[in-house]
mmCIF file of C-alpha atoms in Angstrom:
data_model
loop_
_atom_site.group_PDB
_atom_site.id
_atom_site.type_symbol
_atom_site.label_atom_id
_atom_site.label_comp_id
_atom_site.label_asym_id
_atom_site.label_seq_id
_atom_site.Cartn_x
_atom_site.Cartn_y
_atom_site.Cartn_z
ATOM 1 C CA MET A 1242 42.935 108.451 107.694
ATOM 2 C CA ARG A 1243 39.856 110.439 108.309
ATOM 3 C CA VAL A 1244 38.576 110.700 104.735
ATOM 4 C CA ALA A 1245 37.116 107.820 102.739
ATOM 5 C CA LEU A 1246 39.137 107.648 99.552
ATOM 6 C CA PRO A 1247 37.794 106.540 96.175
ATOM 7 C CA ARG A 1248 39.255 103.802 94.070
ATOM 8 C CA PRO A 1249 41.199 104.999 91.104
ATOM 9 C CA MET A 1250 42.922 108.342 91.048
ATOM 10 C CA PRO A 1251 46.822 110.709 90.189
ATOM 11 C CA ALA A 1252 47.504 114.100 90.784
ATOM 12 C CA LEU A 1253 49.841 117.368 90.989
ATOM 13 C CA TYR A 1254 52.707 115.652 90.724
ATOM 14 C CA GLY A 1255 54.083 113.486 93.096
ATOM 15 C CA ILE A 1256 50.758 113.803 93.327
ATOM 16 C CA PHE A 1257 50.827 112.508 89.860
ATOM 17 C CA VAL A 1258 51.351 108.867 90.239
ATOM 18 C CA ALA A 1259 51.889 105.329 89.559
ATOM 19 C CA MET A 1260 51.945 103.820 86.255
ATOM 20 C CA LEU A 1261 53.174 100.325 85.554
ATOM 21 C CA SER A 1262 51.662 97.948 88.083
ATOM 22 C CA LEU A 1263 53.890 95.271 89.587
ATOM 23 C CA ALA A 1264 52.677 91.766 90.268
ATOM 24 C CA ILE A 1265 53.939 91.937 93.855
ATOM 25 C CA ALA A 1266 52.795 94.687 96.221
ATOM 26 C CA PRO A 1267 55.570 96.617 97.963
ATOM 27 C CA SER A 1268 55.638 94.568 101.158
ATOM 28 C CA VAL A 1269 58.359 95.381 103.638
ATOM 29 C CA SER A 1270 61.016 92.750 104.215
ATOM 30 C CA LEU A 1271 62.141 91.956 107.727
ATOM 31 C CA ALA A 1272 65.711 92.375 106.463
ATOM 32 C CA GLU A 1273 65.052 96.020 105.571
ATOM 33 C CA SER A 1274 65.253 98.965 107.909
ATOM 34 C CA ALA A 1275 62.368 101.442 107.915
ATOM 35 C CA GLU A 1276 64.609 103.881 106.031
ATOM 36 C CA GLU A 1277 65.594 101.317 103.393
ATOM 37 C CA ALA A 1278 61.973 100.288 102.867
ATOM 38 C CA GLY A 1279 60.829 103.907 102.644
ATOM 39 C CA LEU A 1280 63.460 104.776 100.043
ATOM 40 C CA ARG A 1281 62.706 101.636 98.014
ATOM 41 C CA ILE A 1282 58.957 102.319 97.916
ATOM 42 C CA ALA A 1283 59.409 106.016 97.118
ATOM 43 C CA THR A 1284 61.841 105.132 94.319
ATOM 44 C CA GLU A 1285 59.461 102.534 92.898
ATOM 45 C CA ALA A 1286 56.597 105.052 92.944
ATOM 46 C CA ARG A 1287 58.791 107.530 91.069
ATOM 47 C CA GLU A 1288 59.853 104.923 88.491
ATOM 48 C CA ARG A 1289 56.231 104.126 87.719
ATOM 49 C CA GLN A 1290 55.686 107.769 86.775
ATOM 50 C CA LYS A 1291 58.332 107.776 84.063
ATOM 51 C CA GLY A 1292 57.839 107.493 80.325
ATOM 52 C CA PHE A 1293 54.936 109.852 79.631
ATOM 53 C CA SER A 1294 57.195 112.160 77.564
ATOM 54 C CA ASN A 1295 54.846 115.132 77.871
ATOM 55 C CA PHE A 1296 51.222 115.972 78.563
ATOM 56 C CA THR A 1297 48.815 118.885 78.831
ATOM 57 C CA ALA A 1298 45.699 119.394 80.952
ATOM 58 C CA ASN A 1299 43.142 122.035 81.901
ATOM 59 C CA LEU A 1300 42.541 123.031 85.494
ATOM 60 C CA ASN A 1301 39.888 124.831 87.473
ATOM 61 C CA MET A 1302 41.151 126.283 90.746
ATOM 62 C CA ILE A 1303 38.540 126.857 93.464
ATOM 63 C CA LEU A 1304 39.657 128.956 96.446
ATOM 64 C CA ARG A 1305 37.479 128.752 99.573
ATOM 65 C CA ASN A 1306 37.817 130.878 102.691
ATOM 66 C CA LYS A 1307 36.898 129.616 106.164
ATOM 67 C CA ARG A 1308 33.286 130.780 105.655
ATOM 68 C CA GLY A 1309 32.971 128.697 102.486
ATOM 69 C CA GLN A 1310 32.954 131.655 100.081
ATOM 70 C CA GLU A 1311 34.500 130.742 96.720
ATOM 71 C CA SER A 1312 36.490 132.343 93.943
ATOM 72 C CA ARG A 1313 37.502 130.530 90.772
ATOM 73 C CA ARG A 1314 40.338 130.556 88.281
ATOM 74 C CA GLU A 1315 40.936 128.707 85.030
ATOM 75 C CA LEU A 1316 44.382 127.684 83.896
ATOM 76 C CA ARG A 1317 46.313 125.362 81.605
ATOM 77 C CA LEU A 1318 49.146 123.000 82.445
ATOM 78 C CA LYS A 1319 52.004 121.726 80.282
ATOM 79 C CA VAL A 1320 54.596 119.184 81.456
ATOM 80 C CA ILE A 1321 57.627 117.703 79.718
ATOM 81 C CA GLU A 1322 60.045 115.042 80.976
ATOM 82 C CA VAL A 1323 63.768 115.743 81.132
ATOM 83 C CA ASP A 1324 66.230 112.844 81.098
ATOM 84 C CA GLY A 1325 68.480 112.821 84.131
ATOM 85 C CA ASP A 1326 66.778 115.718 85.893
ATOM 86 C CA GLY A 1327 63.379 116.870 87.138
ATOM 87 C CA ASP A 1328 60.461 117.657 84.854
ATOM 88 C CA ARG A 1329 59.586 121.069 83.402
ATOM 89 C CA THR A 1330 56.117 122.376 84.291
ATOM 90 C CA LEU A 1331 54.252 125.427 82.972
ATOM 91 C CA PHE A 1332 51.008 126.877 84.365
ATOM 92 C CA VAL A 1333 49.154 129.567 82.388
ATOM 93 C CA PHE A 1334 46.157 131.451 83.852
ATOM 94 C CA ASP A 1335 43.259 132.245 81.497
ATOM 95 C CA ARG A 1336 40.522 133.549 83.834
ATOM 96 C CA PRO A 1337 39.483 135.740 85.563
ATOM 97 C CA ARG A 1338 40.628 138.871 83.809
ATOM 98 C CA ASP A 1339 42.858 140.120 86.627
ATOM 99 C CA VAL A 1340 45.149 137.072 86.378
ATOM 100 C CA LYS A 1341 44.825 136.358 82.634
ATOM 101 C CA GLY A 1342 48.232 135.812 81.043
ATOM 102 C CA THR A 1343 50.037 135.138 84.326
ATOM 103 C CA ALA A 1344 52.394 132.209 83.795
ATOM 104 C CA PHE A 1345 54.440 130.125 86.221
ATOM 105 C CA LEU A 1346 57.390 127.985 85.104
ATOM 106 C CA VAL A 1347 59.159 125.297 87.149
ATOM 107 C CA HIS A 1348 62.430 123.578 86.275
ATOM 108 C CA ALA A 1349 62.490 120.794 88.855
ATOM 109 C CA HIS A 1350 65.830 119.304 89.903
ATOM 110 C CA LYS A 1351 66.778 116.155 91.726
ATOM 111 C CA ASN A 1352 69.706 117.374 93.774
ATOM 112 C CA LYS A 1353 69.190 121.113 94.148
ATOM 113 C CA PRO A 1354 66.295 123.540 94.657
ATOM 114 C CA ASP A 1355 63.892 124.014 91.759
ATOM 115 C CA ASP A 1356 64.269 127.019 89.480
ATOM 116 C CA GLN A 1357 60.963 128.915 89.371
ATOM 117 C CA TRP A 1358 59.789 132.002 87.477
ATOM 118 C CA LEU A 1359 56.529 133.944 87.507
ATOM 119 C CA TYR A 1360 55.508 136.117 84.545
ATOM 120 C CA LEU A 1361 53.339 139.080 85.487
ATOM 121 C CA PRO A 1362 51.654 140.485 82.346
ATOM 122 C CA ALA A 1363 50.655 143.796 83.957
ATOM 123 C CA LEU A 1364 54.342 144.523 84.578
ATOM 124 C CA LYS A 1365 55.576 142.619 81.511
ATOM 125 C CA ARG A 1366 58.211 141.201 83.807
ATOM 126 C CA VAL A 1367 59.539 137.748 84.702
ATOM 127 C CA LYS A 1368 60.140 137.389 88.424
ATOM 128 C CA GLY A 1369 62.377 134.656 89.830
ATOM 129 C CA ILE A 1370 61.119 132.789 92.911
ATOM 130 C CA SER A 1371 64.159 132.031 95.062
ATOM 131 C CA ALA A 1372 64.380 128.817 97.098
ATOM 132 C CA SER A 1373 63.891 130.771 100.320
ATOM 133 C CA LYS A 1374 60.585 132.174 98.988
ATOM 134 C CA GLN A 1375 59.077 128.936 97.662
ATOM 135 C CA SER A 1376 57.209 128.260 100.907
ATOM 136 C CA GLY A 1377 54.974 131.239 100.076
ATOM 137 C CA SER A 1378 51.423 130.945 98.741
ATOM 138 C CA PHE A 1379 51.046 130.168 95.041
ATOM 139 C CA MET A 1380 48.731 132.828 93.576
ATOM 140 C CA GLY A 1381 46.808 133.209 96.840
ATOM 141 C CA SER A 1382 45.981 129.494 97.078
ATOM 142 C CA GLU A 1383 46.668 126.994 99.866
ATOM 143 C CA PHE A 1384 49.328 125.415 97.638
ATOM 144 C CA SER A 1385 52.798 126.833 98.080
ATOM 145 C CA TYR A 1386 55.267 127.388 95.247
ATOM 146 C CA GLU A 1387 57.140 124.448 96.746
ATOM 147 C CA ASP A 1388 54.091 122.207 96.199
ATOM 148 C CA MET A 1389 53.833 122.979 92.486
ATOM 149 C CA GLY A 1390 56.952 121.238 91.212
ATOM 150 C CA ALA A 1391 57.615 117.556 90.605
ATOM 151 C CA VAL A 1392 58.325 115.499 93.720
ATOM 152 C CA GLU A 1393 61.845 114.106 93.391
ATOM 153 C CA VAL A 1394 62.974 111.245 95.640
ATOM 154 C CA GLU A 1395 66.403 112.780 96.211
ATOM 155 C CA LYS A 1396 64.932 115.871 97.864
ATOM 156 C CA TYR A 1397 63.844 113.883 100.928
ATOM 157 C CA THR A 1398 64.904 111.252 103.381
ATOM 158 C CA HIS A 1399 62.299 108.488 103.575
ATOM 159 C CA ARG A 1400 60.999 106.126 106.234
ATOM 160 C CA HIS A 1401 58.337 103.413 106.109
ATOM 161 C CA LEU A 1402 55.921 103.826 109.013
ATOM 162 C CA ARG A 1403 53.136 101.308 108.570
ATOM 163 C CA GLU A 1404 50.484 99.815 106.307
ATOM 164 C CA GLU A 1405 46.792 100.431 106.904
ATOM 165 C CA PRO A 1406 43.393 100.594 105.169
ATOM 166 C CA CYS A 1407 42.529 103.826 103.358
ATOM 167 C CA GLY A 1408 38.937 103.686 102.232
ATOM 168 C CA ASP A 1409 38.493 100.544 100.123
ATOM 169 C CA LEU A 1410 42.250 100.250 99.518
ATOM 170 C CA GLU A 1411 45.315 99.226 101.497
ATOM 171 C CA CYS A 1412 47.896 101.959 101.831
ATOM 172 C CA VAL A 1413 51.576 102.223 102.631
ATOM 173 C CA VAL A 1414 52.352 105.173 104.901
ATOM 174 C CA LEU A 1415 55.739 106.859 104.476
ATOM 175 C CA GLU A 1416 57.367 109.758 106.269
ATOM 176 C CA ARG A 1417 59.569 112.012 104.177
ATOM 177 C CA ILE A 1418 61.728 114.840 105.470
ATOM 178 C CA PRO A 1419 62.895 117.613 103.129
ATOM 179 C CA VAL A 1420 66.656 117.839 102.698
ATOM 180 C CA SER A 1421 66.588 121.572 101.932
ATOM 181 C CA LYS A 1422 66.635 123.960 104.872
ATOM 182 C CA ASP A 1423 64.569 126.352 102.734
ATOM 183 C CA SER A 1424 61.569 124.026 102.750
ATOM 184 C CA GLY A 1425 58.497 125.307 104.568
ATOM 185 C CA TYR A 1426 57.909 121.809 105.953
ATOM 186 C CA SER A 1427 59.603 119.827 108.710
ATOM 187 C CA ARG A 1428 58.138 116.569 107.408
ATOM 188 C CA GLN A 1429 55.346 115.048 105.351
ATOM 189 C CA LEU A 1430 53.308 111.878 105.827
ATOM 190 C CA VAL A 1431 52.336 110.226 102.540
ATOM 191 C CA TRP A 1432 49.668 107.581 101.904
ATOM 192 C CA LEU A 1433 50.235 105.470 98.743
ATOM 193 C CA ASP A 1434 47.924 102.664 97.689
ATOM 194 C CA ARG A 1435 49.880 99.391 97.848
ATOM 195 C CA GLU A 1436 48.952 98.064 94.414
ATOM 196 C CA GLU A 1437 49.565 101.074 92.184
ATOM 197 C CA LEU A 1438 51.562 103.392 94.491
ATOM 198 C CA ARG A 1439 49.316 106.341 93.690
ATOM 199 C CA THR A 1440 49.427 109.281 96.084
ATOM 200 C CA MET A 1441 46.175 109.327 98.050
ATOM 201 C CA GLU A 1442 46.909 111.797 100.811
ATOM 202 C CA ILE A 1443 49.772 113.921 102.109
ATOM 203 C CA GLN A 1444 49.882 115.581 105.529
ATOM 204 C CA TYR A 1445 52.255 118.551 105.794
ATOM 205 C CA TYR A 1446 53.882 119.646 109.054
ATOM 206 C CA ASP A 1447 55.367 123.110 109.401
ATOM 207 C CA ARG A 1448 58.709 124.008 110.970
ATOM 208 C CA ARG A 1449 57.069 124.145 114.404
ATOM 209 C CA GLU A 1450 55.853 120.538 113.902
ATOM 210 C CA GLU A 1451 52.227 121.627 113.654
ATOM 211 C CA HIS A 1452 49.946 119.815 111.217
ATOM 212 C CA LEU A 1453 49.629 122.656 108.731
ATOM 213 C CA LYS A 1454 47.877 121.203 105.674
ATOM 214 C CA THR A 1455 46.420 118.028 104.179
ATOM 215 C CA MET A 1456 46.283 117.255 100.480
ATOM 216 C CA SER A 1457 43.704 114.689 99.309
ATOM 217 C CA VAL A 1458 43.818 113.213 95.802
ATOM 218 C CA GLU A 1459 40.715 111.779 94.154
ATOM 219 C CA GLY A 1460 39.198 110.522 90.920
ATOM 220 C CA TYR A 1461 42.105 108.666 89.352
ATOM 221 C CA GLN A 1462 41.705 107.442 85.789
ATOM 222 C CA GLN A 1463 44.144 105.503 83.649
ATOM 223 C CA TYR A 1464 45.306 106.885 80.306
ATOM 224 C CA LEU A 1465 46.931 104.945 77.461
ATOM 225 C CA ASP A 1466 46.466 101.800 79.595
ATOM 226 C CA ARG A 1467 49.397 102.958 81.685
ATOM 227 C CA PHE A 1468 49.342 106.424 83.222
ATOM 228 C CA TRP A 1469 47.172 107.241 86.239
ATOM 229 C CA ARG A 1470 46.010 110.828 86.559
ATOM 230 C CA SER A 1471 43.579 112.345 89.061
ATOM 231 C CA SER A 1472 40.590 114.599 88.499
ATOM 232 C CA ALA A 1473 40.650 116.432 91.847
ATOM 233 C CA ILE A 1474 43.224 117.534 94.405
ATOM 234 C CA THR A 1475 42.179 119.359 97.561
ATOM 235 C CA MET A 1476 44.607 121.204 99.829
ATOM 236 C CA THR A 1477 43.160 122.099 103.238
ATOM 237 C CA ASN A 1478 44.899 124.491 105.603
ATOM 238 C CA HIS A 1479 44.090 123.436 109.174
ATOM 239 C CA LEU A 1480 45.396 126.628 110.746
ATOM 240 C CA THR A 1481 43.374 129.091 108.627
ATOM 241 C CA GLY A 1482 40.347 126.978 107.672
ATOM 242 C CA LYS A 1483 40.910 127.810 103.999
ATOM 243 C CA SER A 1484 41.110 125.281 101.169
ATOM 244 C CA THR A 1485 41.948 125.111 97.470
ATOM 245 C CA VAL A 1486 40.615 122.544 95.011
ATOM 246 C CA LEU A 1487 42.272 121.786 91.673
ATOM 247 C CA LEU A 1488 39.931 120.095 89.184
ATOM 248 C CA TRP A 1489 41.828 118.440 86.321
ATOM 249 C CA SER A 1490 40.413 117.650 82.871
ATOM 250 C CA ASP A 1491 41.265 117.165 79.193
ATOM 251 C CA TYR A 1492 44.528 115.286 79.639
ATOM 252 C CA GLU A 1493 46.459 114.851 76.392
ATOM 253 C CA PHE A 1494 49.670 112.860 76.075
ATOM 254 C CA GLY A 1495 52.317 112.961 73.358
ATOM 255 C CA THR A 1496 51.648 116.521 72.230
ATOM 256 C CA ASP A 1497 54.028 118.640 70.132
ATOM 257 C CA LEU A 1498 55.694 120.303 73.143
ATOM 258 C CA ASP A 1499 59.463 120.726 73.145
ATOM 259 C CA ALA A 1500 62.093 122.143 75.496
ATOM 260 C CA GLY A 1501 61.775 125.586 73.880
ATOM 261 C CA ASP A 1502 58.271 125.922 75.357
ATOM 262 C CA PHE A 1503 59.720 125.800 78.868
ATOM 263 C CA THR A 1504 62.309 128.578 78.931
ATOM 264 C CA ARG A 1505 62.340 131.826 80.867
ATOM 265 C CA THR A 1506 62.247 133.874 77.672
ATOM 266 C CA ALA A 1507 59.294 131.839 76.348
ATOM 267 C CA LEU A 1508 57.214 132.955 79.350
ATOM 268 C CA LYS A 1509 56.667 136.367 77.798
ATOM 269 C CA ARG A 1510 55.269 134.774 74.637
ATOM 270 C CA VAL A 1511 52.762 132.531 76.403
ATOM 271 C CA ARG A 1512 49.182 133.015 75.240
#
């Protein structure tokens, strides 16, 4: 790991992170294969994320080009858990004026591609994002549409690679390979801190096996004595020199959200 990582932190969403701490760190047994250990650790990390019911947050998105010039956007996030399937996630852009009212809805799934829709207020139209298009850039950022949904264990094969220091922490390093042929990635390397299984860094490799992007997650804080959430996620594109930072704030859990807030028809009513 090249970047010194701070102590507590969660983030986007498999990015979003470990909750209940276990007394025993996820050490790898000699009786386990690398694949068995990888799946066990990934499953445990996912289980620690469960139980939040729903939450909201505010985000600032900072887009930087290779010369360091910046543009900024403000948006809101809403997330609700769904029993037996992936979470529902809604992003709503508030600023600047040219993107105000744009909304992006994700219905994540465990065993099939996510359903995604983008509402474009200028056209007053809801546009579906097909699985084959989800490797494209999300609103001009270095995050893809694929990156914006919940990370579900079943969408990957997993392998434990090693354990190593990451900043002041000890991390477990996993390799995960997307099951879907529509994914823009051939594989991802994931650093999780051993104690809490929070995502600290993900390296993304494109279909040509080039190291395309790195996502770093920082500033974790614990909410309700249980849920870890991050305050900053940075996605750096190594091929273009561009980066995007998501700054998270104002987390609220147990709001009055319900499933009706996360439908395709509700997108047009988002304010």
